[in-house]
Amino acid sequence: MNKPAHLMGGLTAGVAVSKYLEPTIINSGAVDSIVNIGVVLCGALLGSLLPDIDHRKSYIGRKLRVASFIISKTLGHRSIVHTPIVIFAFSALLYSLTTQFTGIIHSLSRLFVIGMSYGMFSHLLLDMLTRRGIPLLYPFSSKSFRIANFKGGGIGDSLTMIIGPILIGLMVLDSIIPFLFRT
Protein backbone atom coordinates (compact mmCIF):
# COMPACT_ATOMS: atom_id res chain seq x y z
CA MET A 1 0.00 0.00 0.00
CA ASN A 2 1.11 3.55 -0.58
CA LYS A 3 1.12 6.62 1.67
CA PRO A 4 -2.37 7.93 0.72
CA ALA A 5 -3.94 4.51 1.29
CA HIS A 6 -2.26 4.14 4.68
CA LEU A 7 -3.35 7.65 5.65
CA MET A 8 -6.94 6.85 4.64
CA GLY A 9 -6.78 3.65 6.69
CA GLY A 10 -5.45 5.63 9.66
CA LEU A 11 -8.11 8.30 9.28
CA THR A 12 -10.85 5.67 9.14
CA ALA A 13 -9.41 3.95 12.22
CA GLY A 14 -9.18 7.30 14.03
CA VAL A 15 -12.80 8.15 13.31
CA ALA A 16 -13.88 4.70 14.48
CA VAL A 17 -11.86 5.04 17.71
CA SER A 18 -13.34 8.48 18.34
CA LYS A 19 -16.86 7.24 17.73
CA TYR A 20 -17.00 3.73 19.14
CA LEU A 21 -14.04 3.01 21.41
CA GLU A 22 -13.74 6.33 23.22
CA PRO A 23 -17.33 7.59 23.50
CA THR A 24 -16.34 10.05 26.22
CA ILE A 25 -14.40 11.99 23.58
CA ILE A 26 -17.63 13.13 21.95
CA ASN A 27 -19.49 13.78 25.22
CA SER A 28 -16.90 16.01 26.88
CA GLY A 29 -18.15 19.37 25.58
CA ALA A 30 -18.09 21.09 22.19
CA VAL A 31 -14.57 22.53 22.18
CA ASP A 32 -13.10 19.68 24.21
CA SER A 33 -14.67 17.16 21.84
CA ILE A 34 -13.16 18.81 18.79
CA VAL A 35 -9.71 18.95 20.39
CA ASN A 36 -9.92 15.36 21.63
CA ILE A 37 -11.08 14.02 18.26
CA GLY A 38 -8.31 16.01 16.58
CA VAL A 39 -5.71 14.49 18.91
CA VAL A 40 -6.95 10.95 18.22
CA LEU A 41 -6.93 11.61 14.45
CA CYS A 42 -3.41 13.05 14.56
CA GLY A 43 -2.23 9.97 16.45
CA ALA A 44 -3.98 7.66 14.00
CA LEU A 45 -2.47 9.43 10.99
CA LEU A 46 1.05 9.24 12.43
CA GLY A 47 0.51 5.61 13.44
CA SER A 48 -0.71 4.72 9.95
CA LEU A 49 2.71 5.66 8.56
CA LEU A 50 4.97 4.66 11.46
CA PRO A 51 5.48 0.94 10.68
CA ASP A 52 7.17 1.92 7.40
CA ILE A 53 10.03 3.48 9.35
CA ASP A 54 11.84 0.27 8.39
CA HIS A 55 11.78 1.37 4.73
CA ARG A 56 14.23 4.20 4.04
CA LYS A 57 12.37 5.49 0.98
CA SER A 58 8.98 5.66 2.71
CA TYR A 59 7.57 9.03 3.76
CA ILE A 60 8.31 8.44 7.45
CA GLY A 61 11.68 6.88 6.59
CA ARG A 62 12.70 10.07 4.77
CA LYS A 63 11.57 12.22 7.70
CA LEU A 64 13.36 10.12 10.34
CA ARG A 65 16.43 9.19 8.31
CA VAL A 66 18.77 8.08 11.07
CA ALA A 67 16.20 5.86 12.79
CA SER A 68 15.04 4.50 9.44
CA PHE A 69 18.60 3.71 8.37
CA ILE A 70 19.36 1.86 11.59
CA ILE A 71 16.09 -0.09 11.58
CA SER A 72 16.22 -1.01 7.88
CA LYS A 73 19.87 -2.14 8.06
CA THR A 74 19.45 -4.20 11.22
CA LEU A 75 15.93 -5.55 10.80
CA GLY A 76 14.93 -5.15 7.13
CA HIS A 77 11.57 -4.14 5.71
CA ARG A 78 8.39 -5.80 6.95
CA SER A 79 10.02 -7.74 9.70
CA ILE A 80 9.62 -7.04 13.40
CA VAL A 81 8.20 -3.52 12.96
CA HIS A 82 5.30 -4.99 10.98
CA THR A 83 4.15 -7.41 13.66
CA PRO A 84 1.16 -7.12 15.99
CA ILE A 85 3.14 -8.20 19.06
CA VAL A 86 5.70 -5.40 18.63
CA ILE A 87 3.02 -2.80 17.93
CA PHE A 88 1.08 -3.95 20.98
CA ALA A 89 4.22 -3.79 23.16
CA PHE A 90 5.21 -0.37 21.78
CA SER A 91 1.67 0.92 22.34
CA ALA A 92 1.58 -0.46 25.88
CA LEU A 93 4.91 1.18 26.65
CA LEU A 94 3.77 4.56 25.34
CA TYR A 95 0.43 4.25 27.12
CA SER A 96 2.18 3.50 30.41
CA LEU A 97 4.38 6.57 29.90
CA THR A 98 1.25 8.75 29.69
CA THR A 99 0.60 8.00 33.36
CA GLN A 100 3.59 10.22 34.16
CA PHE A 101 1.56 13.25 33.11
CA THR A 102 -1.33 14.90 34.92
CA GLY A 103 -4.37 16.91 33.93
CA ILE A 104 -5.04 17.80 30.33
CA ILE A 105 -1.60 16.58 29.16
CA HIS A 106 -2.40 13.13 30.54
CA SER A 107 -5.77 13.04 28.77
CA LEU A 108 -4.43 14.30 25.44
CA SER A 109 -1.34 12.08 25.43
CA ARG A 110 -3.50 9.05 26.28
CA LEU A 111 -5.84 9.84 23.37
CA PHE A 112 -2.89 10.40 21.03
CA VAL A 113 -1.36 7.01 21.93
CA ILE A 114 -4.72 5.26 21.49
CA GLY A 115 -5.13 6.86 18.05
CA MET A 116 -1.55 6.03 17.10
CA SER A 117 -1.99 2.40 18.14
CA TYR A 118 -5.07 1.95 15.98
CA GLY A 119 -3.34 3.75 13.12
CA MET A 120 -0.44 1.27 13.31
CA PHE A 121 -2.84 -1.66 13.36
CA SER A 122 -4.65 -0.20 10.32
CA HIS A 123 -1.27 -0.16 8.57
CA LEU A 124 -0.79 -3.86 9.30
CA LEU A 125 -4.29 -4.69 8.10
CA LEU A 126 -3.71 -2.86 4.82
CA ASP A 127 -0.31 -4.50 4.34
CA MET A 128 -2.00 -7.88 4.82
CA LEU A 129 -3.98 -7.08 1.66
CA THR A 130 -0.77 -7.03 -0.41
CA ARG A 131 1.08 -9.89 -2.05
CA ARG A 132 3.93 -9.66 0.42
CA GLY A 133 1.72 -9.73 3.52
CA ILE A 134 3.19 -9.35 7.02
CA PRO A 135 4.99 -11.72 9.40
CA LEU A 136 1.94 -12.01 11.65
CA LEU A 137 3.50 -14.43 14.15
CA TYR A 138 7.03 -13.00 14.21
CA PRO A 139 9.30 -13.68 16.18
CA PHE A 140 7.82 -17.19 16.49
CA SER A 141 7.58 -17.60 12.72
CA SER A 142 8.84 -15.47 9.84
CA LYS A 143 6.12 -16.76 7.51
CA SER A 144 4.16 -13.94 5.90
CA PHE A 145 0.38 -13.91 6.06
CA ARG A 146 -1.98 -12.11 3.74
CA ILE A 147 -5.74 -11.89 3.31
CA ALA A 148 -5.67 -10.68 -0.30
CA ASN A 149 -3.22 -10.53 -3.17
CA PHE A 150 -3.20 -6.88 -4.24
CA LYS A 151 -0.18 -5.28 -5.81
CA GLY A 152 1.14 -2.23 -3.94
CA GLY A 153 -0.11 0.95 -5.61
CA GLY A 154 -2.79 -0.97 -7.50
CA ILE A 155 -6.46 -1.82 -7.04
CA GLY A 156 -6.05 -2.37 -3.28
CA ASP A 157 -4.98 1.24 -2.83
CA SER A 158 -7.87 2.42 -5.01
CA LEU A 159 -10.38 0.35 -3.04
CA THR A 160 -9.01 1.77 0.22
CA MET A 161 -9.42 5.31 -1.12
CA ILE A 162 -13.06 4.53 -2.00
CA ILE A 163 -14.13 2.38 0.96
CA GLY A 164 -12.45 4.56 3.63
CA PRO A 165 -14.51 7.71 2.94
CA ILE A 166 -17.68 5.63 2.66
CA LEU A 167 -17.06 4.11 6.10
CA ILE A 168 -16.24 7.54 7.55
CA GLY A 169 -19.42 8.95 6.01
CA LEU A 170 -21.51 6.14 7.49
CA MET A 171 -20.00 6.70 10.94
CA VAL A 172 -20.66 10.45 10.73
CA LEU A 173 -24.22 9.87 9.51
CA ASP A 174 -24.78 7.42 12.34
CA SER A 175 -23.90 10.26 14.74
CA ILE A 176 -25.89 12.98 12.99
CA ILE A 177 -29.17 11.19 12.26
CA PRO A 178 -30.11 10.48 15.91
CA PHE A 179 -29.17 14.08 16.74
CA LEU A 180 -31.54 15.40 14.05
CA PHE A 181 -34.49 13.40 15.31
CA ARG A 182 -34.25 14.19 19.02
CA THR A 183 -37.46 15.55 20.44
mmCIF file with all atom_site columns, C-alpha atoms in Angstrom:
data_model
loop_
_atom_site.group_PDB
_atom_site.id
_atom_site.type_symbol
_atom_site.label_atom_id
_atom_site.label_alt_id
_atom_site.label_comp_id
_atom_site.label_asym_id
_atom_site.label_entity_id
_atom_site.label_seq_id
_atom_site.pdbx_PDB_ins_code
_atom_site.Cartn_x
_atom_site.Cartn_y
_atom_site.Cartn_z
_atom_site.occupancy
_atom_site.B_iso_or_equiv
_atom_site.pdbx_formal_charge
_atom_site.auth_seq_id
_atom_site.auth_comp_id
_atom_site.auth_asym_id
_atom_site.auth_atom_id
_atom_site.pdbx_PDB_model_num
ATOM 1   C CA . MET A 1 1   ? 0.000   0.000   0.000  1.00 0.00 ? 1   MET A CA 1
ATOM 2   C CA . ASN A 1 2   ? 1.107   3.546   -0.584 1.00 0.00 ? 2   ASN A CA 1
ATOM 3   C CA . LYS A 1 3   ? 1.122   6.616   1.673  1.00 0.00 ? 3   LYS A CA 1
ATOM 4   C CA . PRO A 1 4   ? -2.372  7.933   0.722  1.00 0.00 ? 4   PRO A CA 1
ATOM 5   C CA . ALA A 1 5   ? -3.939  4.506   1.294  1.00 0.00 ? 5   ALA A CA 1
ATOM 6   C CA . HIS A 1 6   ? -2.257  4.139   4.683  1.00 0.00 ? 6   HIS A CA 1
ATOM 7   C CA . LEU A 1 7   ? -3.350  7.655   5.653  1.00 0.00 ? 7   LEU A CA 1
ATOM 8   C CA . MET A 1 8   ? -6.938  6.848   4.641  1.00 0.00 ? 8   MET A CA 1
ATOM 9   C CA . GLY A 1 9   ? -6.782  3.652   6.692  1.00 0.00 ? 9   GLY A CA 1
ATOM 10  C CA . GLY A 1 10  ? -5.447  5.628   9.656  1.00 0.00 ? 10  GLY A CA 1
ATOM 11  C CA . LEU A 1 11  ? -8.110  8.305   9.275  1.00 0.00 ? 11  LEU A CA 1
ATOM 12  C CA . THR A 1 12  ? -10.851 5.674   9.135  1.00 0.00 ? 12  THR A CA 1
ATOM 13  C CA . ALA A 1 13  ? -9.410  3.948   12.220 1.00 0.00 ? 13  ALA A CA 1
ATOM 14  C CA . GLY A 1 14  ? -9.177  7.302   14.026 1.00 0.00 ? 14  GLY A CA 1
ATOM 15  C CA . VAL A 1 15  ? -12.804 8.154   13.306 1.00 0.00 ? 15  VAL A CA 1
ATOM 16  C CA . ALA A 1 16  ? -13.877 4.702   14.476 1.00 0.00 ? 16  ALA A CA 1
ATOM 17  C CA . VAL A 1 17  ? -11.860 5.042   17.707 1.00 0.00 ? 17  VAL A CA 1
ATOM 18  C CA . SER A 1 18  ? -13.345 8.481   18.337 1.00 0.00 ? 18  SER A CA 1
ATOM 19  C CA . LYS A 1 19  ? -16.860 7.245   17.734 1.00 0.00 ? 19  LYS A CA 1
ATOM 20  C CA . TYR A 1 20  ? -16.996 3.727   19.138 1.00 0.00 ? 20  TYR A CA 1
ATOM 21  C CA . LEU A 1 21  ? -14.036 3.014   21.412 1.00 0.00 ? 21  LEU A CA 1
ATOM 22  C CA . GLU A 1 22  ? -13.744 6.327   23.221 1.00 0.00 ? 22  GLU A CA 1
ATOM 23  C CA . PRO A 1 23  ? -17.331 7.585   23.502 1.00 0.00 ? 23  PRO A CA 1
ATOM 24  C CA . THR A 1 24  ? -16.344 10.051  26.216 1.00 0.00 ? 24  THR A CA 1
ATOM 25  C CA . ILE A 1 25  ? -14.405 11.986  23.580 1.00 0.00 ? 25  ILE A CA 1
ATOM 26  C CA . ILE A 1 26  ? -17.626 13.131  21.955 1.00 0.00 ? 26  ILE A CA 1
ATOM 27  C CA . ASN A 1 27  ? -19.492 13.779  25.220 1.00 0.00 ? 27  ASN A CA 1
ATOM 28  C CA . SER A 1 28  ? -16.900 16.012  26.879 1.00 0.00 ? 28  SER A CA 1
ATOM 29  C CA . GLY A 1 29  ? -18.153 19.367  25.578 1.00 0.00 ? 29  GLY A CA 1
ATOM 30  C CA . ALA A 1 30  ? -18.093 21.087  22.188 1.00 0.00 ? 30  ALA A CA 1
ATOM 31  C CA . VAL A 1 31  ? -14.566 22.528  22.184 1.00 0.00 ? 31  VAL A CA 1
ATOM 32  C CA . ASP A 1 32  ? -13.097 19.678  24.209 1.00 0.00 ? 32  ASP A CA 1
ATOM 33  C CA . SER A 1 33  ? -14.675 17.156  21.838 1.00 0.00 ? 33  SER A CA 1
ATOM 34  C CA . ILE A 1 34  ? -13.158 18.807  18.789 1.00 0.00 ? 34  ILE A CA 1
ATOM 35  C CA . VAL A 1 35  ? -9.714  18.955  20.393 1.00 0.00 ? 35  VAL A CA 1
ATOM 36  C CA . ASN A 1 36  ? -9.923  15.355  21.635 1.00 0.00 ? 36  ASN A CA 1
ATOM 37  C CA . ILE A 1 37  ? -11.077 14.024  18.265 1.00 0.00 ? 37  ILE A CA 1
ATOM 38  C CA . GLY A 1 38  ? -8.308  16.008  16.576 1.00 0.00 ? 38  GLY A CA 1
ATOM 39  C CA . VAL A 1 39  ? -5.706  14.493  18.906 1.00 0.00 ? 39  VAL A CA 1
ATOM 40  C CA . VAL A 1 40  ? -6.954  10.949  18.215 1.00 0.00 ? 40  VAL A CA 1
ATOM 41  C CA . LEU A 1 41  ? -6.935  11.613  14.453 1.00 0.00 ? 41  LEU A CA 1
ATOM 42  C CA . CYS A 1 42  ? -3.407  13.051  14.556 1.00 0.00 ? 42  CYS A CA 1
ATOM 43  C CA . GLY A 1 43  ? -2.227  9.974   16.449 1.00 0.00 ? 43  GLY A CA 1
ATOM 44  C CA . ALA A 1 44  ? -3.978  7.655   14.003 1.00 0.00 ? 44  ALA A CA 1
ATOM 45  C CA . LEU A 1 45  ? -2.474  9.426   10.987 1.00 0.00 ? 45  LEU A CA 1
ATOM 46  C CA . LEU A 1 46  ? 1.050   9.240   12.428 1.00 0.00 ? 46  LEU A CA 1
ATOM 47  C CA . GLY A 1 47  ? 0.507   5.615   13.436 1.00 0.00 ? 47  GLY A CA 1
ATOM 48  C CA . SER A 1 48  ? -0.708  4.718   9.953  1.00 0.00 ? 48  SER A CA 1
ATOM 49  C CA . LEU A 1 49  ? 2.715   5.656   8.556  1.00 0.00 ? 49  LEU A CA 1
ATOM 50  C CA . LEU A 1 50  ? 4.973   4.658   11.458 1.00 0.00 ? 50  LEU A CA 1
ATOM 51  C CA . PRO A 1 51  ? 5.482   0.940   10.676 1.00 0.00 ? 51  PRO A CA 1
ATOM 52  C CA . ASP A 1 52  ? 7.167   1.919   7.399  1.00 0.00 ? 52  ASP A CA 1
ATOM 53  C CA . ILE A 1 53  ? 10.034  3.479   9.348  1.00 0.00 ? 53  ILE A CA 1
ATOM 54  C CA . ASP A 1 54  ? 11.839  0.269   8.392  1.00 0.00 ? 54  ASP A CA 1
ATOM 55  C CA . HIS A 1 55  ? 11.779  1.371   4.734  1.00 0.00 ? 55  HIS A CA 1
ATOM 56  C CA . ARG A 1 56  ? 14.226  4.205   4.044  1.00 0.00 ? 56  ARG A CA 1
ATOM 57  C CA . LYS A 1 57  ? 12.368  5.493   0.979  1.00 0.00 ? 57  LYS A CA 1
ATOM 58  C CA . SER A 1 58  ? 8.976   5.664   2.706  1.00 0.00 ? 58  SER A CA 1
ATOM 59  C CA . TYR A 1 59  ? 7.573   9.033   3.756  1.00 0.00 ? 59  TYR A CA 1
ATOM 60  C CA . ILE A 1 60  ? 8.307   8.442   7.453  1.00 0.00 ? 60  ILE A CA 1
ATOM 61  C CA . GLY A 1 61  ? 11.677  6.883   6.591  1.00 0.00 ? 61  GLY A CA 1
ATOM 62  C CA . ARG A 1 62  ? 12.699  10.067  4.766  1.00 0.00 ? 62  ARG A CA 1
ATOM 63  C CA . LYS A 1 63  ? 11.567  12.224  7.701  1.00 0.00 ? 63  LYS A CA 1
ATOM 64  C CA . LEU A 1 64  ? 13.358  10.118  10.339 1.00 0.00 ? 64  LEU A CA 1
ATOM 65  C CA . ARG A 1 65  ? 16.431  9.194   8.306  1.00 0.00 ? 65  ARG A CA 1
ATOM 66  C CA . VAL A 1 66  ? 18.774  8.083   11.068 1.00 0.00 ? 66  VAL A CA 1
ATOM 67  C CA . ALA A 1 67  ? 16.198  5.864   12.792 1.00 0.00 ? 67  ALA A CA 1
ATOM 68  C CA . SER A 1 68  ? 15.041  4.500   9.445  1.00 0.00 ? 68  SER A CA 1
ATOM 69  C CA . PHE A 1 69  ? 18.604  3.710   8.368  1.00 0.00 ? 69  PHE A CA 1
ATOM 70  C CA . ILE A 1 70  ? 19.364  1.858   11.588 1.00 0.00 ? 70  ILE A CA 1
ATOM 71  C CA . ILE A 1 71  ? 16.085  -0.087  11.581 1.00 0.00 ? 71  ILE A CA 1
ATOM 72  C CA . SER A 1 72  ? 16.224  -1.012  7.881  1.00 0.00 ? 72  SER A CA 1
ATOM 73  C CA . LYS A 1 73  ? 19.871  -2.136  8.064  1.00 0.00 ? 73  LYS A CA 1
ATOM 74  C CA . THR A 1 74  ? 19.451  -4.198  11.222 1.00 0.00 ? 74  THR A CA 1
ATOM 75  C CA . LEU A 1 75  ? 15.926  -5.551  10.801 1.00 0.00 ? 75  LEU A CA 1
ATOM 76  C CA . GLY A 1 76  ? 14.933  -5.153  7.134  1.00 0.00 ? 76  GLY A CA 1
ATOM 77  C CA . HIS A 1 77  ? 11.570  -4.141  5.711  1.00 0.00 ? 77  HIS A CA 1
ATOM 78  C CA . ARG A 1 78  ? 8.394   -5.804  6.955  1.00 0.00 ? 78  ARG A CA 1
ATOM 79  C CA . SER A 1 79  ? 10.019  -7.739  9.699  1.00 0.00 ? 79  SER A CA 1
ATOM 80  C CA . ILE A 1 80  ? 9.624   -7.042  13.402 1.00 0.00 ? 80  ILE A CA 1
ATOM 81  C CA . VAL A 1 81  ? 8.203   -3.523  12.956 1.00 0.00 ? 81  VAL A CA 1
ATOM 82  C CA . HIS A 1 82  ? 5.303   -4.990  10.981 1.00 0.00 ? 82  HIS A CA 1
ATOM 83  C CA . THR A 1 83  ? 4.151   -7.411  13.663 1.00 0.00 ? 83  THR A CA 1
ATOM 84  C CA . PRO A 1 84  ? 1.162   -7.118  15.995 1.00 0.00 ? 84  PRO A CA 1
ATOM 85  C CA . ILE A 1 85  ? 3.139   -8.198  19.060 1.00 0.00 ? 85  ILE A CA 1
ATOM 86  C CA . VAL A 1 86  ? 5.696   -5.398  18.634 1.00 0.00 ? 86  VAL A CA 1
ATOM 87  C CA . ILE A 1 87  ? 3.018   -2.800  17.926 1.00 0.00 ? 87  ILE A CA 1
ATOM 88  C CA . PHE A 1 88  ? 1.078   -3.951  20.979 1.00 0.00 ? 88  PHE A CA 1
ATOM 89  C CA . ALA A 1 89  ? 4.222   -3.792  23.159 1.00 0.00 ? 89  ALA A CA 1
ATOM 90  C CA . PHE A 1 90  ? 5.207   -0.372  21.783 1.00 0.00 ? 90  PHE A CA 1
ATOM 91  C CA . SER A 1 91  ? 1.673   0.923   22.336 1.00 0.00 ? 91  SER A CA 1
ATOM 92  C CA . ALA A 1 92  ? 1.576   -0.460  25.883 1.00 0.00 ? 92  ALA A CA 1
ATOM 93  C CA . LEU A 1 93  ? 4.912   1.184   26.648 1.00 0.00 ? 93  LEU A CA 1
ATOM 94  C CA . LEU A 1 94  ? 3.775   4.557   25.339 1.00 0.00 ? 94  LEU A CA 1
ATOM 95  C CA . TYR A 1 95  ? 0.432   4.251   27.124 1.00 0.00 ? 95  TYR A CA 1
ATOM 96  C CA . SER A 1 96  ? 2.177   3.499   30.409 1.00 0.00 ? 96  SER A CA 1
ATOM 97  C CA . LEU A 1 97  ? 4.376   6.571   29.899 1.00 0.00 ? 97  LEU A CA 1
ATOM 98  C CA . THR A 1 98  ? 1.253   8.749   29.692 1.00 0.00 ? 98  THR A CA 1
ATOM 99  C CA . THR A 1 99  ? 0.602   8.003   33.357 1.00 0.00 ? 99  THR A CA 1
ATOM 100 C CA . GLN A 1 100 ? 3.590   10.218  34.162 1.00 0.00 ? 100 GLN A CA 1
ATOM 101 C CA . PHE A 1 101 ? 1.558   13.253  33.110 1.00 0.00 ? 101 PHE A CA 1
ATOM 102 C CA . THR A 1 102 ? -1.329  14.896  34.917 1.00 0.00 ? 102 THR A CA 1
ATOM 103 C CA . GLY A 1 103 ? -4.371  16.907  33.929 1.00 0.00 ? 103 GLY A CA 1
ATOM 104 C CA . ILE A 1 104 ? -5.035  17.799  30.330 1.00 0.00 ? 104 ILE A CA 1
ATOM 105 C CA . ILE A 1 105 ? -1.599  16.581  29.155 1.00 0.00 ? 105 ILE A CA 1
ATOM 106 C CA . HIS A 1 106 ? -2.397  13.127  30.543 1.00 0.00 ? 106 HIS A CA 1
ATOM 107 C CA . SER A 1 107 ? -5.771  13.039  28.771 1.00 0.00 ? 107 SER A CA 1
ATOM 108 C CA . LEU A 1 108 ? -4.427  14.296  25.441 1.00 0.00 ? 108 LEU A CA 1
ATOM 109 C CA . SER A 1 109 ? -1.343  12.080  25.430 1.00 0.00 ? 109 SER A CA 1
ATOM 110 C CA . ARG A 1 110 ? -3.496  9.051   26.283 1.00 0.00 ? 110 ARG A CA 1
ATOM 111 C CA . LEU A 1 111 ? -5.839  9.836   23.374 1.00 0.00 ? 111 LEU A CA 1
ATOM 112 C CA . PHE A 1 112 ? -2.890  10.396  21.034 1.00 0.00 ? 112 PHE A CA 1
ATOM 113 C CA . VAL A 1 113 ? -1.364  7.010   21.928 1.00 0.00 ? 113 VAL A CA 1
ATOM 114 C CA . ILE A 1 114 ? -4.719  5.264   21.489 1.00 0.00 ? 114 ILE A CA 1
ATOM 115 C CA . GLY A 1 115 ? -5.134  6.856   18.052 1.00 0.00 ? 115 GLY A CA 1
ATOM 116 C CA . MET A 1 116 ? -1.551  6.031   17.097 1.00 0.00 ? 116 MET A CA 1
ATOM 117 C CA . SER A 1 117 ? -1.993  2.396   18.135 1.00 0.00 ? 117 SER A CA 1
ATOM 118 C CA . TYR A 1 118 ? -5.067  1.948   15.984 1.00 0.00 ? 118 TYR A CA 1
ATOM 119 C CA . GLY A 1 119 ? -3.336  3.745   13.118 1.00 0.00 ? 119 GLY A CA 1
ATOM 120 C CA . MET A 1 120 ? -0.441  1.274   13.306 1.00 0.00 ? 120 MET A CA 1
ATOM 121 C CA . PHE A 1 121 ? -2.840  -1.663  13.360 1.00 0.00 ? 121 PHE A CA 1
ATOM 122 C CA . SER A 1 122 ? -4.652  -0.204  10.319 1.00 0.00 ? 122 SER A CA 1
ATOM 123 C CA . HIS A 1 123 ? -1.265  -0.157  8.574  1.00 0.00 ? 123 HIS A CA 1
ATOM 124 C CA . LEU A 1 124 ? -0.787  -3.858  9.297  1.00 0.00 ? 124 LEU A CA 1
ATOM 125 C CA . LEU A 1 125 ? -4.286  -4.687  8.098  1.00 0.00 ? 125 LEU A CA 1
ATOM 126 C CA . LEU A 1 126 ? -3.710  -2.862  4.819  1.00 0.00 ? 126 LEU A CA 1
ATOM 127 C CA . ASP A 1 127 ? -0.308  -4.501  4.337  1.00 0.00 ? 127 ASP A CA 1
ATOM 128 C CA . MET A 1 128 ? -2.004  -7.876  4.821  1.00 0.00 ? 128 MET A CA 1
ATOM 129 C CA . LEU A 1 129 ? -3.977  -7.078  1.663  1.00 0.00 ? 129 LEU A CA 1
ATOM 130 C CA . THR A 1 130 ? -0.772  -7.034  -0.409 1.00 0.00 ? 130 THR A CA 1
ATOM 131 C CA . ARG A 1 131 ? 1.082   -9.891  -2.051 1.00 0.00 ? 131 ARG A CA 1
ATOM 132 C CA . ARG A 1 132 ? 3.929   -9.661  0.424  1.00 0.00 ? 132 ARG A CA 1
ATOM 133 C CA . GLY A 1 133 ? 1.723   -9.728  3.525  1.00 0.00 ? 133 GLY A CA 1
ATOM 134 C CA . ILE A 1 134 ? 3.191   -9.352  7.016  1.00 0.00 ? 134 ILE A CA 1
ATOM 135 C CA . PRO A 1 135 ? 4.988   -11.718 9.405  1.00 0.00 ? 135 PRO A CA 1
ATOM 136 C CA . LEU A 1 136 ? 1.944   -12.009 11.653 1.00 0.00 ? 136 LEU A CA 1
ATOM 137 C CA . LEU A 1 137 ? 3.504   -14.427 14.148 1.00 0.00 ? 137 LEU A CA 1
ATOM 138 C CA . TYR A 1 138 ? 7.034   -13.001 14.207 1.00 0.00 ? 138 TYR A CA 1
ATOM 139 C CA . PRO A 1 139 ? 9.302   -13.683 16.184 1.00 0.00 ? 139 PRO A CA 1
ATOM 140 C CA . PHE A 1 140 ? 7.816   -17.188 16.487 1.00 0.00 ? 140 PHE A CA 1
ATOM 141 C CA . SER A 1 141 ? 7.582   -17.602 12.721 1.00 0.00 ? 141 SER A CA 1
ATOM 142 C CA . SER A 1 142 ? 8.839   -15.474 9.839  1.00 0.00 ? 142 SER A CA 1
ATOM 143 C CA . LYS A 1 143 ? 6.119   -16.765 7.510  1.00 0.00 ? 143 LYS A CA 1
ATOM 144 C CA . SER A 1 144 ? 4.163   -13.939 5.903  1.00 0.00 ? 144 SER A CA 1
ATOM 145 C CA . PHE A 1 145 ? 0.375   -13.909 6.065  1.00 0.00 ? 145 PHE A CA 1
ATOM 146 C CA . ARG A 1 146 ? -1.982  -12.105 3.739  1.00 0.00 ? 146 ARG A CA 1
ATOM 147 C CA . ILE A 1 147 ? -5.739  -11.890 3.314  1.00 0.00 ? 147 ILE A CA 1
ATOM 148 C CA . ALA A 1 148 ? -5.671  -10.678 -0.301 1.00 0.00 ? 148 ALA A CA 1
ATOM 149 C CA . ASN A 1 149 ? -3.216  -10.535 -3.173 1.00 0.00 ? 149 ASN A CA 1
ATOM 150 C CA . PHE A 1 150 ? -3.197  -6.878  -4.244 1.00 0.00 ? 150 PHE A CA 1
ATOM 151 C CA . LYS A 1 151 ? -0.176  -5.277  -5.809 1.00 0.00 ? 151 LYS A CA 1
ATOM 152 C CA . GLY A 1 152 ? 1.137   -2.225  -3.939 1.00 0.00 ? 152 GLY A CA 1
ATOM 153 C CA . GLY A 1 153 ? -0.113  0.946   -5.614 1.00 0.00 ? 153 GLY A CA 1
ATOM 154 C CA . GLY A 1 154 ? -2.794  -0.974  -7.499 1.00 0.00 ? 154 GLY A CA 1
ATOM 155 C CA . ILE A 1 155 ? -6.460  -1.819  -7.038 1.00 0.00 ? 155 ILE A CA 1
ATOM 156 C CA . GLY A 1 156 ? -6.050  -2.372  -3.277 1.00 0.00 ? 156 GLY A CA 1
ATOM 157 C CA . ASP A 1 157 ? -4.982  1.236   -2.833 1.00 0.00 ? 157 ASP A CA 1
ATOM 158 C CA . SER A 1 158 ? -7.865  2.416   -5.009 1.00 0.00 ? 158 SER A CA 1
ATOM 159 C CA . LEU A 1 159 ? -10.383 0.355   -3.038 1.00 0.00 ? 159 LEU A CA 1
ATOM 160 C CA . THR A 1 160 ? -9.007  1.771   0.223  1.00 0.00 ? 160 THR A CA 1
ATOM 161 C CA . MET A 1 161 ? -9.424  5.309   -1.124 1.00 0.00 ? 161 MET A CA 1
ATOM 162 C CA . ILE A 1 162 ? -13.064 4.529   -2.004 1.00 0.00 ? 162 ILE A CA 1
ATOM 163 C CA . ILE A 1 163 ? -14.127 2.385   0.956  1.00 0.00 ? 163 ILE A CA 1
ATOM 164 C CA . GLY A 1 164 ? -12.453 4.558   3.630  1.00 0.00 ? 164 GLY A CA 1
ATOM 165 C CA . PRO A 1 165 ? -14.506 7.713   2.940  1.00 0.00 ? 165 PRO A CA 1
ATOM 166 C CA . ILE A 1 166 ? -17.681 5.625   2.656  1.00 0.00 ? 166 ILE A CA 1
ATOM 167 C CA . LEU A 1 167 ? -17.061 4.115   6.101  1.00 0.00 ? 167 LEU A CA 1
ATOM 168 C CA . ILE A 1 168 ? -16.237 7.535   7.548  1.00 0.00 ? 168 ILE A CA 1
ATOM 169 C CA . GLY A 1 169 ? -19.424 8.954   6.012  1.00 0.00 ? 169 GLY A CA 1
ATOM 170 C CA . LEU A 1 170 ? -21.511 6.143   7.491  1.00 0.00 ? 170 LEU A CA 1
ATOM 171 C CA . MET A 1 171 ? -19.997 6.704   10.942 1.00 0.00 ? 171 MET A CA 1
ATOM 172 C CA . VAL A 1 172 ? -20.656 10.447  10.732 1.00 0.00 ? 172 VAL A CA 1
ATOM 173 C CA . LEU A 1 173 ? -24.223 9.873   9.510  1.00 0.00 ? 173 LEU A CA 1
ATOM 174 C CA . ASP A 1 174 ? -24.776 7.423   12.342 1.00 0.00 ? 174 ASP A CA 1
ATOM 175 C CA . SER A 1 175 ? -23.902 10.261  14.740 1.00 0.00 ? 175 SER A CA 1
ATOM 176 C CA . ILE A 1 176 ? -25.893 12.979  12.991 1.00 0.00 ? 176 ILE A CA 1
ATOM 177 C CA . ILE A 1 177 ? -29.175 11.194  12.261 1.00 0.00 ? 177 ILE A CA 1
ATOM 178 C CA . PRO A 1 178 ? -30.110 10.477  15.915 1.00 0.00 ? 178 PRO A CA 1
ATOM 179 C CA . PHE A 1 179 ? -29.169 14.078  16.744 1.00 0.00 ? 179 PHE A CA 1
ATOM 180 C CA . LEU A 1 180 ? -31.542 15.404  14.054 1.00 0.00 ? 180 LEU A CA 1
ATOM 181 C CA . PHE A 1 181 ? -34.492 13.400  15.307 1.00 0.00 ? 181 PHE A CA 1
ATOM 182 C CA . ARG A 1 182 ? -34.249 14.193  19.023 1.00 0.00 ? 182 ARG A CA 1
ATOM 183 C CA . THR A 1 183 ? -37.459 15.552  20.439 1.00 0.00 ? 183 THR A CA 1
#
